[in-house]
Amino acid sequence: MIDTKNLTQLGAHVETPQSPETAVLETVPFTRGDGPPAIVRFTCPEFTSLCPVTGQPDFAHIVIDYAPDALLVESKSLKLFMTSFRNHGAFHEDCTVMIGRRIVEATKPLWLRIGGYWFPRGGIPIDVFWQTGAPPEGAWLPDTGVAPYRGRG
């Protein structure tokens, strides 16, 4: 059984962090085993943040794929982290890359990629992609499943 005594958010009532900077990404141990690395995917189809200039909400479909090494990001802490962007003013590019970097900082994965598929602002959808390097040898990387902009749905 996985030791979860260090987790402070899972199974507890936790308020949404005030900002992404104060959100805590918790981890749990992972045993890779033999063979090609596993790819873990998180999909957040209703991500929101605020425009740093107008304060208006921005919406995105975020897809995170990573190949864990010794740690997994605990999903409730990730959900709270993602929710903390709802009151955070930043450009699409900054939000997307910040999410990827924070997960890398917390889990030190073999590899990570993130795609931020942002709904139009001023009539232009903005898609932002970031990854840590080449995907691991032998890993199966499915398509993100997000179509090029045609109403995103």
Coordinates of C-alpha atoms in Angstrom, one line a residue:
M1 CA 0.0 0.0 0.0
I2 CA 1.2 3.5 -0.8
D3 CA 2.1 5.7 2.1
T4 CA -0.2 8.7 2.1
K5 CA 0.4 10.1 5.6
N6 CA 2.3 13.1 4.1
L7 CA -0.7 14.2 2.0
T8 CA -2.5 17.2 3.5
Q9 CA -5.2 17.7 0.9
L10 CA -6.5 14.3 -0.2
G11 CA -9.5 13.4 2.0
A12 CA -9.6 16.8 3.7
H13 CA -11.7 19.9 3.2
V14 CA -9.3 22.3 1.6
E15 CA -10.1 25.9 0.4
T16 CA -9.0 26.8 -3.1
P17 CA -5.6 28.4 -2.9
Q18 CA -5.6 32.2 -3.4
S19 CA -3.0 32.0 -6.2
P20 CA -1.1 29.5 -8.2
E21 CA 2.1 30.6 -6.3
T22 CA 0.5 29.5 -3.0
A23 CA -1.0 26.3 -4.3
V24 CA 0.8 23.1 -3.1
L25 CA 1.3 20.3 -5.5
E26 CA 1.6 17.1 -3.5
T27 CA 3.2 13.9 -4.8
V28 CA 2.9 10.2 -4.2
P29 CA 5.5 7.5 -4.8
F30 CA 5.5 5.7 -8.2
T31 CA 7.3 2.5 -9.2
R32 CA 8.2 2.6 -12.9
G33 CA 9.0 -1.1 -13.3
D34 CA 10.6 -2.6 -16.5
G35 CA 9.8 -1.7 -20.1
P36 CA 8.8 1.6 -21.7
P37 CA 7.8 4.4 -19.4
A38 CA 4.1 5.0 -18.6
I39 CA 2.5 8.2 -19.9
V40 CA 0.0 9.8 -17.5
R41 CA -2.5 12.3 -18.9
F42 CA -4.5 15.0 -17.1
T43 CA -7.1 16.8 -19.1
C44 CA -8.7 20.0 -17.9
P45 CA -11.4 21.0 -20.5
E46 CA -12.8 23.9 -18.4
F47 CA -9.6 25.7 -17.3
T48 CA -10.1 29.4 -16.5
S49 CA -7.8 32.3 -15.7
L50 CA -8.1 36.1 -16.0
C51 CA -6.8 38.5 -18.6
P52 CA -4.2 40.5 -16.9
V53 CA -5.2 43.7 -18.7
T54 CA -9.1 43.6 -18.7
G55 CA -9.8 41.2 -15.8
Q56 CA -12.1 39.3 -18.1
P57 CA -12.1 35.5 -17.9
D58 CA -10.1 33.4 -20.4
F59 CA -11.0 29.8 -21.1
A60 CA -8.8 26.9 -22.2
H61 CA -8.7 23.1 -22.7
I62 CA -5.4 22.0 -21.0
V63 CA -3.8 18.6 -21.7
I64 CA -0.9 17.5 -19.7
D65 CA 1.1 14.3 -20.5
Y66 CA 4.0 13.2 -18.4
A67 CA 6.3 10.2 -17.9
P68 CA 6.7 9.8 -14.2
D69 CA 10.0 8.7 -12.7
A70 CA 9.7 8.2 -8.9
L71 CA 6.8 10.5 -8.1
L72 CA 3.2 11.1 -9.3
V73 CA 1.4 14.4 -8.9
E74 CA -1.6 13.8 -6.5
S75 CA -4.7 14.6 -8.5
K76 CA -6.6 16.5 -5.9
S77 CA -3.7 18.9 -5.3
L78 CA -3.4 19.3 -9.1
K79 CA -7.1 20.1 -9.3
L80 CA -6.7 22.8 -6.5
F81 CA -3.7 24.2 -8.3
M82 CA -5.6 24.4 -11.6
T83 CA -8.6 26.0 -9.9
S84 CA -6.3 28.7 -8.3
F85 CA -5.9 30.2 -11.7
R86 CA -9.5 31.4 -11.7
N87 CA -8.5 34.6 -9.9
H88 CA -5.0 34.8 -11.4
G89 CA -4.3 37.4 -14.1
A90 CA -1.7 36.2 -16.7
F91 CA -1.4 35.8 -20.4
H92 CA -2.2 32.4 -22.0
E93 CA 1.5 31.6 -22.6
D94 CA 2.5 32.4 -19.0
C95 CA -0.3 30.2 -17.5
T96 CA 0.4 27.2 -19.7
V97 CA 4.1 27.2 -19.1
M98 CA 3.7 27.9 -15.4
I99 CA 1.6 24.8 -15.0
G100 CA 4.1 22.6 -16.8
R101 CA 7.1 24.0 -14.8
R102 CA 5.3 23.6 -11.5
I103 CA 4.5 19.9 -12.2
V104 CA 8.1 19.3 -13.3
E105 CA 9.4 21.0 -10.1
A106 CA 7.2 18.8 -7.9
T107 CA 7.6 15.4 -9.7
K108 CA 10.9 15.6 -11.6
P109 CA 9.4 13.4 -14.4
L110 CA 11.3 11.7 -17.2
W111 CA 9.4 13.9 -19.6
L112 CA 6.4 16.3 -19.7
R113 CA 4.5 18.1 -22.3
I114 CA 1.6 20.5 -21.9
G115 CA -0.8 21.9 -24.5
G116 CA -3.0 24.9 -23.7
Y117 CA -5.8 25.2 -26.3
W118 CA -7.2 28.7 -25.5
F119 CA -10.6 29.8 -26.8
P120 CA -10.5 33.0 -28.9
R121 CA -9.7 36.4 -27.4
G122 CA -10.3 39.1 -29.9
G123 CA -11.3 36.5 -32.5
I124 CA -8.0 34.7 -32.3
P125 CA -7.6 31.3 -30.6
I126 CA -4.1 30.9 -29.0
D127 CA -2.6 27.5 -28.6
V128 CA 0.5 27.2 -26.3
F129 CA 2.8 24.1 -26.2
W130 CA 5.7 23.4 -23.9
Q131 CA 7.7 20.3 -23.2
T132 CA 10.9 19.3 -21.3
G133 CA 12.7 17.6 -24.2
A134 CA 12.3 14.6 -26.5
P135 CA 9.8 12.0 -25.4
P136 CA 11.2 8.9 -23.8
E137 CA 12.2 6.0 -26.1
G138 CA 9.4 3.5 -26.5
A139 CA 6.7 5.6 -24.8
W140 CA 3.2 5.5 -26.4
L141 CA 2.1 9.1 -27.0
P142 CA -1.5 9.4 -28.1
D143 CA -2.8 12.4 -29.9
T144 CA -4.1 15.1 -27.5
G145 CA -7.6 14.7 -28.8
V146 CA -8.1 18.4 -29.1
A147 CA -9.1 19.5 -32.6
P148 CA -7.7 22.6 -34.2
Y149 CA -10.0 25.5 -33.5
R150 CA -13.5 25.1 -34.9
G151 CA -15.5 26.1 -31.9
R152 CA -13.4 23.7 -29.7
G153 CA -16.1 21.2 -29.5

